[in-house]
Short mmCIF file of C-alpha atoms and ligand atoms in Angstrom, two decimals:
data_model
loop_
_atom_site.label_atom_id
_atom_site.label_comp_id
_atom_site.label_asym_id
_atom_site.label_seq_id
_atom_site.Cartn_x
_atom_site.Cartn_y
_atom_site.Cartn_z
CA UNK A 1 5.01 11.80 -99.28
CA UNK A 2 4.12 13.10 -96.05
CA UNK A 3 -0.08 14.10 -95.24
CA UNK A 4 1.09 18.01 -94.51
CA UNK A 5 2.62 18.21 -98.17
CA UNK A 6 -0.68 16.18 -99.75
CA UNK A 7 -2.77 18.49 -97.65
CA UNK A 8 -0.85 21.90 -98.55
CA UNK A 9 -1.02 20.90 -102.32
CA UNK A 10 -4.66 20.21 -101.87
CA UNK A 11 -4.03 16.84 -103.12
CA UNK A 12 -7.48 15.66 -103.04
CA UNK A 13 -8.68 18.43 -105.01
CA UNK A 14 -6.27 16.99 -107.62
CA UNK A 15 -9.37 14.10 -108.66
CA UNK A 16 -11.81 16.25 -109.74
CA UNK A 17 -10.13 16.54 -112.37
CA UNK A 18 -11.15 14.30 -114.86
CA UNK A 19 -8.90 15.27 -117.49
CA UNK A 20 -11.29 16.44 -120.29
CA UNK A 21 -9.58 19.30 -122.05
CA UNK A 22 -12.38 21.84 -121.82
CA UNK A 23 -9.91 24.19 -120.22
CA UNK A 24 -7.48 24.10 -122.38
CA UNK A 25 -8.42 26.60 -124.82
CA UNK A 26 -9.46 28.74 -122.36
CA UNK A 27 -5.65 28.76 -120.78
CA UNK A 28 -3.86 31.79 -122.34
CA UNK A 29 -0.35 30.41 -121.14
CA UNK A 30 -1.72 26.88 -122.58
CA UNK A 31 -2.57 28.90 -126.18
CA UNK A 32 0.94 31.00 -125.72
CA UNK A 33 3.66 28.70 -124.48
CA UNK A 34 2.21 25.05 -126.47
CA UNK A 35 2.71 22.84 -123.46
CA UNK A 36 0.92 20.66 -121.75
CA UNK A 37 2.94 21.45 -118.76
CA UNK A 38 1.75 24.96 -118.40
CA UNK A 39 -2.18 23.98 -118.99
CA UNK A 40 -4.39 23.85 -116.19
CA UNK A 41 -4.86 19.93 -117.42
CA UNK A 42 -0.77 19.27 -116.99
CA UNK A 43 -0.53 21.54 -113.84
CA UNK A 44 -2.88 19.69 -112.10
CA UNK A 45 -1.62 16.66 -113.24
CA UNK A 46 1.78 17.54 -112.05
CA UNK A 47 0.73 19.02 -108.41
CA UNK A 48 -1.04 15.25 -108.30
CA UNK A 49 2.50 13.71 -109.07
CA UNK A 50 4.52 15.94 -106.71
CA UNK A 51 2.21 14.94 -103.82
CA UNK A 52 2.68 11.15 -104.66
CA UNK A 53 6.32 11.45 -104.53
CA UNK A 54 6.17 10.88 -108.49
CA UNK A 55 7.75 14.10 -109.34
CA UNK A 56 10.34 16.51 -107.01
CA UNK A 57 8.62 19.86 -106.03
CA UNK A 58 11.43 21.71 -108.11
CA UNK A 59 9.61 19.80 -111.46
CA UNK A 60 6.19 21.94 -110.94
CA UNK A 61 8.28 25.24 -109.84
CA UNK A 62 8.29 26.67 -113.91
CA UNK A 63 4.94 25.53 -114.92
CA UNK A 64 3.09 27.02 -111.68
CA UNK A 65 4.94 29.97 -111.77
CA UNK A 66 4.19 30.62 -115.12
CA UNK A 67 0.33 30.31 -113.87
CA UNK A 68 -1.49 33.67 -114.44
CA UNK A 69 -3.85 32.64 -111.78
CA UNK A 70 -6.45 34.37 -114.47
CA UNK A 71 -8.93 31.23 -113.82
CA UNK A 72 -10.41 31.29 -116.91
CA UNK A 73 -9.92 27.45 -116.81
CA UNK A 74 -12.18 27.14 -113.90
CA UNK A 75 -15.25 28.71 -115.68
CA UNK A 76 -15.42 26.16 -118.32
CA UNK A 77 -14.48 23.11 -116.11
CA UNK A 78 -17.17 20.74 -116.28
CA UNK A 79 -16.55 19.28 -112.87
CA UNK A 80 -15.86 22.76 -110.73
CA UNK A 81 -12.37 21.55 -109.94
CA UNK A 82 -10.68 24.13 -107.08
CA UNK A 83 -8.26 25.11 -109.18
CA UNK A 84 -7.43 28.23 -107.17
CA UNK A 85 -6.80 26.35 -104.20
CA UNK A 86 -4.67 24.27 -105.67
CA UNK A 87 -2.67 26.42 -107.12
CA UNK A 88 -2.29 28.42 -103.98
CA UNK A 89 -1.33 25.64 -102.46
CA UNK A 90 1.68 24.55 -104.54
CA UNK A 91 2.90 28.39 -104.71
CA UNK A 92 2.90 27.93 -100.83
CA UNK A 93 5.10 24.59 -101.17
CA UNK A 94 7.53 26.33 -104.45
CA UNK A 95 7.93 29.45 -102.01
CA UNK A 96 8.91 27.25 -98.56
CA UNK A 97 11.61 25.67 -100.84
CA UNK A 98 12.65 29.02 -102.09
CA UNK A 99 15.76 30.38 -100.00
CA UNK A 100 14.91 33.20 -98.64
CA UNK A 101 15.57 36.96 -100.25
CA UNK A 102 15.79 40.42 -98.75
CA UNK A 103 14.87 42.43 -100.70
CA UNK A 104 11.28 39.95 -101.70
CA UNK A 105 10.65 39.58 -97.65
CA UNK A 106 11.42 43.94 -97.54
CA UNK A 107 8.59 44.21 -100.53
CA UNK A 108 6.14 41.48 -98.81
CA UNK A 109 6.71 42.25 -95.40
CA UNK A 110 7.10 46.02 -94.92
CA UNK A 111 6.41 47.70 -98.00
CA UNK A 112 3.10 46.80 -99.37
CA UNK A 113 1.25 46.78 -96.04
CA UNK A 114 2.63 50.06 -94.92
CA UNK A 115 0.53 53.41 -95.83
CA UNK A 116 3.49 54.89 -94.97
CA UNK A 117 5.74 53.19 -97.86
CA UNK A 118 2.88 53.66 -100.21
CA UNK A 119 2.66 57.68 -99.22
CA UNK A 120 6.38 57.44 -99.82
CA UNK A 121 6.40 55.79 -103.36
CA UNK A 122 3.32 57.88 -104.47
CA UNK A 123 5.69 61.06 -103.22
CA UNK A 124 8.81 60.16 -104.59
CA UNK A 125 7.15 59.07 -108.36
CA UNK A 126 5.63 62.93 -107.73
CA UNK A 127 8.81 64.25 -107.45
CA UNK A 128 10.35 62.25 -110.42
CA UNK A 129 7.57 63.21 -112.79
CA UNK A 130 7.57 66.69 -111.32
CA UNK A 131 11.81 67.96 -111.26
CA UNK A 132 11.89 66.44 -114.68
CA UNK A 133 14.00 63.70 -113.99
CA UNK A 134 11.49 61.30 -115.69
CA UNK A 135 12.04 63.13 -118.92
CA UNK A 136 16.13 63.24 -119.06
CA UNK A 137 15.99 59.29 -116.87
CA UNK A 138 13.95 58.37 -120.62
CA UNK A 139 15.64 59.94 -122.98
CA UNK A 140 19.36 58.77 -121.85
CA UNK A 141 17.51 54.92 -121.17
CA UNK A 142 18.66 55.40 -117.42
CA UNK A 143 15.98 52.89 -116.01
CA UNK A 144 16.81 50.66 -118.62
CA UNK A 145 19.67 49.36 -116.72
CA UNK A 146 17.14 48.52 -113.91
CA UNK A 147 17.26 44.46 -112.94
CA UNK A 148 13.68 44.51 -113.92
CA UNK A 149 10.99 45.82 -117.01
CA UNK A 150 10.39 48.82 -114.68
CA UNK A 151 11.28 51.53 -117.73
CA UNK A 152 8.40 50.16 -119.61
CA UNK A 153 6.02 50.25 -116.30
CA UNK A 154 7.39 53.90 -115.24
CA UNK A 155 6.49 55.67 -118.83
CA UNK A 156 2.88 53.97 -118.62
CA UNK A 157 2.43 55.66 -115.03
CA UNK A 158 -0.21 58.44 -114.42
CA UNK A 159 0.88 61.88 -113.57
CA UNK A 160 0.89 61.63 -109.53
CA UNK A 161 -1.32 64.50 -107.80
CA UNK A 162 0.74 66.56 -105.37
CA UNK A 163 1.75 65.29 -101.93
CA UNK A 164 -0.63 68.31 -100.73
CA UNK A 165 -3.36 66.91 -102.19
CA UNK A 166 -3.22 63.45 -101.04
CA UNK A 167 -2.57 64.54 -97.41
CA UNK A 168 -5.56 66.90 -97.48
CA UNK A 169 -8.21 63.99 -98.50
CA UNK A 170 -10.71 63.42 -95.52
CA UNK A 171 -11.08 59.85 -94.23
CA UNK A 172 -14.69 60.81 -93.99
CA UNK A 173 -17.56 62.18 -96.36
CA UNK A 174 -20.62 62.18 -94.83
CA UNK A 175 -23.90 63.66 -96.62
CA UNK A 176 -25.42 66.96 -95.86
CA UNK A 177 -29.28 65.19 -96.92
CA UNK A 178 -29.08 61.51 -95.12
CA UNK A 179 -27.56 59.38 -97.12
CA UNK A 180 -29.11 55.95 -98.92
CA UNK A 181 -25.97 53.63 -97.90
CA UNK A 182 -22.71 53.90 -95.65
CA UNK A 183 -20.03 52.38 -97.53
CA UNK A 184 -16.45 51.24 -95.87
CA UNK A 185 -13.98 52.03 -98.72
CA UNK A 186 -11.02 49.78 -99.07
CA UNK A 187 -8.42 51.72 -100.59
CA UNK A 188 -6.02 49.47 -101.35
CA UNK A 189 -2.06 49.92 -101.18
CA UNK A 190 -0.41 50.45 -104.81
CA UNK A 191 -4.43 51.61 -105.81
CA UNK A 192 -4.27 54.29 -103.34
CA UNK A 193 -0.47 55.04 -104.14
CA UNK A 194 -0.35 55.22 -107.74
CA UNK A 195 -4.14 55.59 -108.80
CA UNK A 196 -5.28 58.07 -106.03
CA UNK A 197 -7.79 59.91 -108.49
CA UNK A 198 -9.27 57.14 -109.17
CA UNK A 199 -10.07 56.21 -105.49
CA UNK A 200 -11.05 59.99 -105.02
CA UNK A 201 -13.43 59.82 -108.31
CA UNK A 202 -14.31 56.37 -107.18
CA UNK A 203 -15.71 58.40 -103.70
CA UNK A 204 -16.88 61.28 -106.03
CA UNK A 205 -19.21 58.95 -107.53
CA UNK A 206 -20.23 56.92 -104.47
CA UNK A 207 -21.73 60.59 -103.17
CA UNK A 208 -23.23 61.55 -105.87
CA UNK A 209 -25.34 58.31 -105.52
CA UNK A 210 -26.49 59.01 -102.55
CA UNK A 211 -24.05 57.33 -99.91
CA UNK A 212 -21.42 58.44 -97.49
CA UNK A 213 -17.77 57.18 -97.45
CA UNK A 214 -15.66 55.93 -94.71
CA UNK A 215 -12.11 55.16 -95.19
CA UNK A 216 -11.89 52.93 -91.90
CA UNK A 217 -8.43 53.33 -90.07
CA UNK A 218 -6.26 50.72 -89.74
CA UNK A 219 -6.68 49.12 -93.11
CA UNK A 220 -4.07 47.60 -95.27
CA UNK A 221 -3.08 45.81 -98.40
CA UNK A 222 -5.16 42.85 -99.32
CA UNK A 223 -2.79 40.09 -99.43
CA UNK A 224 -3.15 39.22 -102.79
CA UNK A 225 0.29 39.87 -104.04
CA UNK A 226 1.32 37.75 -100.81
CA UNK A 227 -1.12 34.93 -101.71
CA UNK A 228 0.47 34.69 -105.78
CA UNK A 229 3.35 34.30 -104.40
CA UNK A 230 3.00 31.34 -101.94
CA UNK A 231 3.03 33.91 -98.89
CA UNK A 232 -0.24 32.47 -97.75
CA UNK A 233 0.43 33.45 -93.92
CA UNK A 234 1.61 36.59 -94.32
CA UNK A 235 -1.71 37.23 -96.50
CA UNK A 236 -3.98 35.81 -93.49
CA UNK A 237 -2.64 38.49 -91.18
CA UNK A 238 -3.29 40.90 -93.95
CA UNK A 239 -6.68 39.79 -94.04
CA UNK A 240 -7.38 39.86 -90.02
CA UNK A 241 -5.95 43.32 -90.34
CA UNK A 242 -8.82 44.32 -92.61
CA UNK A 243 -11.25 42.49 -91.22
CA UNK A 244 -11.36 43.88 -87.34
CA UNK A 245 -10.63 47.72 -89.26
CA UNK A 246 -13.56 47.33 -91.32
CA UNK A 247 -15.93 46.27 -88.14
CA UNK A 248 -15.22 49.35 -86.31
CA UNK A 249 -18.08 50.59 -87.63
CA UNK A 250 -21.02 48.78 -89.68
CA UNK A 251 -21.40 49.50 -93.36
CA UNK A 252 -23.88 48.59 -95.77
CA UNK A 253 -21.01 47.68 -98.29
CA UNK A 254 -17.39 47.61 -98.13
CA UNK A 255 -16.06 49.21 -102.13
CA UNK A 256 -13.38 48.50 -103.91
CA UNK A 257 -12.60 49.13 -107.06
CA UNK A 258 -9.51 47.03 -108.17
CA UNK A 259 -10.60 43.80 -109.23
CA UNK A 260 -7.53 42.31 -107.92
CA UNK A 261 -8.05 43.10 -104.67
CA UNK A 262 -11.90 42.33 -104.55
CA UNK A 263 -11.15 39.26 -105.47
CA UNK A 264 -8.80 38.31 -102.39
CA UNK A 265 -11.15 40.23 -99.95
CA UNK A 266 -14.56 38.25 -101.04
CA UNK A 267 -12.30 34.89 -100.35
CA UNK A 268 -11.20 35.80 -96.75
CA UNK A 269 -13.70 33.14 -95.41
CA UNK A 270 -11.91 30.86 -96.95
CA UNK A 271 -8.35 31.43 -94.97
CA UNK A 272 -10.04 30.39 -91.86
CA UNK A 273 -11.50 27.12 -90.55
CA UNK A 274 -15.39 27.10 -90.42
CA UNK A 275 -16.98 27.47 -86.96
CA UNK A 276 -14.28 29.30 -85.79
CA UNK A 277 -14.38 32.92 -84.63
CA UNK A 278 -12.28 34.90 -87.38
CA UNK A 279 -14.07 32.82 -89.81
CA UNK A 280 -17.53 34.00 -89.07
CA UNK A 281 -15.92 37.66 -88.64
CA UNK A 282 -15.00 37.05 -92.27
CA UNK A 283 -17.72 34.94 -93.36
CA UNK A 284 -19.65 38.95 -92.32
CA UNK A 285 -16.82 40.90 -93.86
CA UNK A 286 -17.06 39.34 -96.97
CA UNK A 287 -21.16 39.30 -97.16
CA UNK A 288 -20.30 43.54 -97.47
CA UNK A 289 -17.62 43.28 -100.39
CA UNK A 290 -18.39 44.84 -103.32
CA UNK A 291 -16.74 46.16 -106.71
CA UNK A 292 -17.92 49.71 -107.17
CA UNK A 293 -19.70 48.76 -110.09
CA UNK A 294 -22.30 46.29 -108.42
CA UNK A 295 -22.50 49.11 -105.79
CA UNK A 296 -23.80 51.77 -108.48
CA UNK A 297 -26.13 49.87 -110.27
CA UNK A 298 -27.53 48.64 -106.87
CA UNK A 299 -27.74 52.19 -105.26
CA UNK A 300 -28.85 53.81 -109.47
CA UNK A 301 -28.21 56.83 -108.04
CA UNK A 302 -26.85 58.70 -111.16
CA UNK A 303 -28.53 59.94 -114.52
CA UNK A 304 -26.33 60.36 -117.08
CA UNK A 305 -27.46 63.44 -119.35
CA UNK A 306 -23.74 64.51 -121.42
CA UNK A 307 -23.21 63.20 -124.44
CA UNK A 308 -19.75 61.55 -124.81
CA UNK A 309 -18.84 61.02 -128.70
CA UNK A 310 -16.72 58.01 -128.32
CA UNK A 311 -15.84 54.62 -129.13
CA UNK A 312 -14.81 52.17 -126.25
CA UNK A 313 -13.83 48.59 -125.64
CA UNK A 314 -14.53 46.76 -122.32
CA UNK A 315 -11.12 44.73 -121.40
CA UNK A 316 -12.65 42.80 -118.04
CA UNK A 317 -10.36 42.29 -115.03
CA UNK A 318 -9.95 38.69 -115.09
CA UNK A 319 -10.51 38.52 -111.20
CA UNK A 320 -13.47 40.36 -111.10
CA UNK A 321 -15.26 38.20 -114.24
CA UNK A 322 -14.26 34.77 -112.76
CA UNK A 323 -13.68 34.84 -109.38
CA UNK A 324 -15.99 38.07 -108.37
CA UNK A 325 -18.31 36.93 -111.13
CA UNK A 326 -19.36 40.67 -111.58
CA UNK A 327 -19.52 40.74 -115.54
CA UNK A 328 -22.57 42.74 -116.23
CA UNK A 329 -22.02 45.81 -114.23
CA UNK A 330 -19.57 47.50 -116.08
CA UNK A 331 -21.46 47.24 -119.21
CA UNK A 332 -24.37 48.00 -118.05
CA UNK A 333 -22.44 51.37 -116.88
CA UNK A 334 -21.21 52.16 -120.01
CA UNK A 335 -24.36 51.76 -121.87
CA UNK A 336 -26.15 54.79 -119.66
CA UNK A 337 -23.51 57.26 -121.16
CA UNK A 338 -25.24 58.98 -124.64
CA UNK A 339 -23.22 59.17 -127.51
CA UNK A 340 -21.10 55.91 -126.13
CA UNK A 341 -20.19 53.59 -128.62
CA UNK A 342 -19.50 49.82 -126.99
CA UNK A 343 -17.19 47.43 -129.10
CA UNK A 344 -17.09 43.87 -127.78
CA UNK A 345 -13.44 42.62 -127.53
CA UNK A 346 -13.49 39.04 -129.80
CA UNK A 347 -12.26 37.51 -126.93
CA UNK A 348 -12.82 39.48 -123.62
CA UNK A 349 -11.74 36.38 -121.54
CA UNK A 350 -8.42 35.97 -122.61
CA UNK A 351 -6.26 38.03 -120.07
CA UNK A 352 -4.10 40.68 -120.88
CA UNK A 353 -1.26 39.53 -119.00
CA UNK A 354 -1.36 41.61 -116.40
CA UNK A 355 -2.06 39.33 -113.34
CA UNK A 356 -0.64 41.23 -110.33
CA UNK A 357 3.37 41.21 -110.48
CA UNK A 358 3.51 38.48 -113.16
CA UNK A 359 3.89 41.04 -116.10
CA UNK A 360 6.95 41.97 -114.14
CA UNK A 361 8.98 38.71 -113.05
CA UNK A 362 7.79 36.69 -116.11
CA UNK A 363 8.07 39.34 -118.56
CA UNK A 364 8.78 37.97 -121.81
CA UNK A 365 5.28 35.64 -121.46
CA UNK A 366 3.38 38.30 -120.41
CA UNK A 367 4.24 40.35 -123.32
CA UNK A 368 3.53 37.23 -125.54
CA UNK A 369 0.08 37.13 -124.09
CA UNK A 370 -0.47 41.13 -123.97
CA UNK A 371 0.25 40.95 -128.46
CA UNK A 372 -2.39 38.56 -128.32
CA UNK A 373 -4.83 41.01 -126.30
CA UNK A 374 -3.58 43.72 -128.71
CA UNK A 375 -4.65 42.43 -132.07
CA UNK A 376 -7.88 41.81 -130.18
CA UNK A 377 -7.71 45.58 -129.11
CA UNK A 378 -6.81 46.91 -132.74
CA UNK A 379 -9.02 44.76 -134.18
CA UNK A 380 -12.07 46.60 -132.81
CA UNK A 381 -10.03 49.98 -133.00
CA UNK A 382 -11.49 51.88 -130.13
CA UNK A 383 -10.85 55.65 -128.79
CA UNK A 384 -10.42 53.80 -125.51
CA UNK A 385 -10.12 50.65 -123.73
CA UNK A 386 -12.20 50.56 -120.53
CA UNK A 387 -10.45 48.60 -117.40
CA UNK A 388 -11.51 47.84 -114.09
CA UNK A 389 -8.31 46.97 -112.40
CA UNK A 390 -4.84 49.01 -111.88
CA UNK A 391 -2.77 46.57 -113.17
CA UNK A 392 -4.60 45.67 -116.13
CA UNK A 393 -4.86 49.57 -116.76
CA UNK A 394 -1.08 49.28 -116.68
CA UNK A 395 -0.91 46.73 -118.97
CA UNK A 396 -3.21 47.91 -121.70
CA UNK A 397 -0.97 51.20 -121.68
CA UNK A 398 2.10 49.58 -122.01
CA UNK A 399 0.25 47.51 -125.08
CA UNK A 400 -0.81 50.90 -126.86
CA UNK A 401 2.65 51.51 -126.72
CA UNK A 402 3.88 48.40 -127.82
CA UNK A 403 1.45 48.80 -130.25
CA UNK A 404 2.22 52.57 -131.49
CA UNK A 405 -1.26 53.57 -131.41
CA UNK A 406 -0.49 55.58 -128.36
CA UNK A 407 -1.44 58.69 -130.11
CA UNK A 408 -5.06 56.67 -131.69
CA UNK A 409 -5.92 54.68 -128.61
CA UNK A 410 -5.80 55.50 -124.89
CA UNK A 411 -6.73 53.49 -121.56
CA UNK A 412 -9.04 54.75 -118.52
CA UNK A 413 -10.54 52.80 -115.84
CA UNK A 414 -13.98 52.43 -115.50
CA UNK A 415 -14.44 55.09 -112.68
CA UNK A 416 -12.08 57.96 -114.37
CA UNK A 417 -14.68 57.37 -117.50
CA UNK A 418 -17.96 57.41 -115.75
CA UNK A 419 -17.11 60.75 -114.38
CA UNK A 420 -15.66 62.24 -116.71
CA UNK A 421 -19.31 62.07 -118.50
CA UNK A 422 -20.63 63.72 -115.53
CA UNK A 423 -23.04 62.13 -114.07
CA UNK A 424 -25.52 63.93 -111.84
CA UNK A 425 -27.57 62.76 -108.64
CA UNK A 426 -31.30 61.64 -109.44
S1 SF4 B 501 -11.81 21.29 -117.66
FE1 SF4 B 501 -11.63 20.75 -115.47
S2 SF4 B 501 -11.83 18.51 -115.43
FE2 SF4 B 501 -11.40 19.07 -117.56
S3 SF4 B 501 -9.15 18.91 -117.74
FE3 SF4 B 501 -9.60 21.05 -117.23
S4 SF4 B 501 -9.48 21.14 -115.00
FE4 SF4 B 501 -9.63 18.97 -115.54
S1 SF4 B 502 -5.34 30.25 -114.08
FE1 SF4 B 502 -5.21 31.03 -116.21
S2 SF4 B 502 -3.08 30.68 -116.82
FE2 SF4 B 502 -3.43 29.44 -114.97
S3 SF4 B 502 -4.04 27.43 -115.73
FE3 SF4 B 502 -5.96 28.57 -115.42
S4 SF4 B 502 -6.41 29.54 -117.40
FE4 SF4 B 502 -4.24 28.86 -117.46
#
C-alpha cells in the first residue's frame, strides 16, 4: 500500500491501540449492532488492515460509516489512541472512492456554507408551517414519500419566526454601560436557520451578563458536516473562512452554542501544519472558542431569582462532553434556577443518536440507539430534557414522539431554558 493511503488513514495512529476492550462498552453502535466490526476495537483494527493491503477499502466502508463519531471510546481508552483522526481519515479515503453525486456536492458545496441558502430554507419552512401546508402535507403522509426520514425530522421542527424578524436582527449589540467582555458570535448555518431564537436568546443572555455581541461578517458553516463525511478539504476552507472573519476585530471569546460545531471550531489548529501561518492564526482562533455555557459561568453575570417548578434531565451533546470537555457548565446552570429539579440520566454518555446527519442516512441504527436513550429518558420521567446541541434537540423530540409521551415530556435547549427563568443582570 502506498505511504499517501498509510498517511491519510493515519496508519500509525493505528498502534496505540493495544487492543484492551475498555471501549467497548462505551461504543453505543458496539452495544446496538453486536459486532466487533462496528467497535472502536474492530474499526481500528480494520483501518490497520486496509492500510497494509490486508483488507480492500470497500471492507471498512459499512463499519466506519456506521461510526457515530460520538467518541465516547476515546474517554475511556487507556492509551489516548487518536481515534478521531483516524476515523477522519478513513471517511476521507471511503469518500475519494465514492463516485461522485450532485445533489451531495449541491448540499456540501453550496448549500450549507451559503447564508443565503440558509435564509432561504429558514423562509421557505416559515412559509410551510405558516399557509398550512405542514398540517394537510401530515395528515395525507405527503413527505412520507420523501427518499429520506425527513417526515419524522419536519414534525419535530420549531415554529420558524417570520422572515421580518430574522432580517431585522442587528449584527451588532453593543452596551449602553461598558461592557465586561466582547464576544464574536458564531452563528452557525442550520443553528442560525432553523434555531434562530435560540441564537437571539443565546445573545439575550450574553447582554444581560455584561458583554457585547458581534456577529462578524463573512462567517460560515463550520465544516463539520463536511469533515463526517470525508470532505476534509472542503471543511479546511470552511475553517480559513472563519478564521480571517473572526480576526477582523479582537474578541475576548468567540460563542457558540451548538456543541457540534464547537467542537470542529476548537480543532481548527489541527487542519494545518504547525509553524505555519494559518496554523498559528488558528492556533489564536481557537484559544477564543467557547460554548456559551463556559462563557456564563466565567462572566456570572446573571442571578437567577424566579422560581421554575420543574423537573429536568441533562442529555449532554456528545461533542461538547468529549471532545470540548465542557461537562460541568451546564449543570452548574441549571442548578442556579429555584424550584429546578435535576434528574441524572443513568447513562448520560451514551449518545442519542443524533450525530450530525447520521440520524438521517443511517436511520434505522440511529433509531435503535435513540430507544435506548429513551428508556433512559422515561426512566427518570422528566417535564423536560435539557440539550445543548440542535441536532440532539432534534433527536430527543423525535424520541418523545416515538415514545408517545409527547404530551408528558418536552425538549428545550439549554439557552431557551435559562431564559425562560429570567435571569436578571447582577
Ligand atoms: S480502549 Fe483504546 S487501546 Fe483499548 S481497544 Fe479501545 S481503542 Fe484500543
Ligand atoms: S466514536 Fe462512538 S460510535 Fe464510533 S467507535 Fe467511538 S464510541 Fe463507537
Amino acid at each position: 500500500m502506498s505511504n499517501l493511503l498509510k498517511e491519510k488513514l493515519g496508519y500509525d495512529k493505528t498502534f496505540d491501540c493495544v487492543q484492551c476492550g475498555y471501549c467497548l462498552p462505551a461504543c453505543p453502535t458496539y452495544e446496538t449492532m453486536e459486532k466487533e466490526t462496528h467497535s472502536p476495537r474492530g474499526r481500528i483494527n480494520l483501518v490497520k488492515m486496509v492500510a497494509e493491503g490486508k483488507a480492500s477499502v470497500e471492507d471498512m466502508r459499512e463499519p466506519i460509516e456506521k461510526c457515530l463519531g460520538c467518541m465516547a471510546c476515546t474517554t475511556v481508552c487507556p492509551t489516548n489512541v487518536q481515534y478521531g483522526a483516524i476515523l477522519e481519515g478513513a471517511k476521507q479515503v471511503l469518500d475519494e472512492e465514492k463516485p461522485r453525486r450532485l445533489v451531495e456536492d449541491f448540499f456540501f458545496q453550496t448549500f450549507f456554507p451559503s447564508s443565503k441558502w440558509m435564509d432561504a430554507l429558514g423562509n421557505a419552512t416559515w412559509a410551510y408551517q405558516k399557509s398550512g401546508l405542514q398540517k394537510i402535507s401530515q395528515r395525507f403522509g405527503l413527505t412520507k414519500k420523501a427518499p429520506l426520514p425527513i417526515h419524522e425530522f419536519e414534525a419535530a421542527l420549531p415554529p420558524m419566526p417570520a422572515p421580518k424578524k430574522r432580517r431585522g436582527r442587528a449584527d451588532r449589540y453593543i452596551r449602553k454601560r461598558p461592557s465586561v467582555a466582547k464576544v464574536g458570535f458564531f452563528q452557525g448555518c442550520v443553528m442560525d436557520s432553523v434555531f434562530f431564537e435560540t441564537n437571539q436568546n443565546t445573545v439575550e443572555l450574553l447582554l444581560r451578563s455584561g458583554a457585547e455581541v458581534v456577529f462578524p461578517e463573512g462567517q460560515t458553516c463550520c465544516g463539520a458536516l463536511h469533515a463526517h463525511t470525508g470532505k476534509v478539504d472542503a471543511s479546511i476552507e470552511l475553517a480559513k473562512q472563519n478564521i480571517e472573519a473572526f480576526e477582523q476585530e479582537g474578541f475576548d471569546y468567540i460563542v457558540n452554542n451548538a456543541g457540534g460545531c464547537g467542537a470542529r471550531l476548537i480543532e481548527y489548529h489541527h487542519l494545518f501544519e504547525e509553524g505555519t501561518e494559518w496554523h498559528n492564526r488558528a492556533v489564536r482562533f481557537v484559544e477564543c472558542v467557547k460554548d456559551i455555557s463556559e462563557v456564563l459561568v466565567q462572566l456570572d453575570g446573571l442571578v437567577f431569582e424566579k422560581t421554575m417548578d420543574r423537573t429536568v434531565t441533562y442529555q449532554p451533546s456528545c461533542h461538547l462532553q468529549n471532545v470540548q470537555k465542557v461537562t460541568s457548565e451546564p449543570l452548574a446552570l441549571l442548578q442556579k434556577i429555584p424550584g429546578l429539579e435535576l434528574r441524572e440520566l443513568d447513562r448520560p454518555d451514551f449518545c442519542c443518536g443524533s450525530a450530525g446527519v447520521y440520524n438521517i442516512v443511517n436511520y434505522e441504527d440511529a433509531m435503535d440507539i435513540l430507544d435506548v436513550k429513551m428508556q433512559d429518558v422515561c426512566g427518570v420521567d422528566p417535564d423536560s430534557v435539557v440539550t445543548s446541541n440542535p441536532g440532539c434537540l432534534l433527536q430527543m423530540k423525535l424520541g418523545i414522539e416515538r415514545e408517545g409521551v409527547s404530551g408528558k415530556i418536552d425538549s428545550v435547549h439549554l439557552v431557551d431554558l435559562l431564559l425562560e427563568a429570567d435571569p436578571q443582570p447582577k
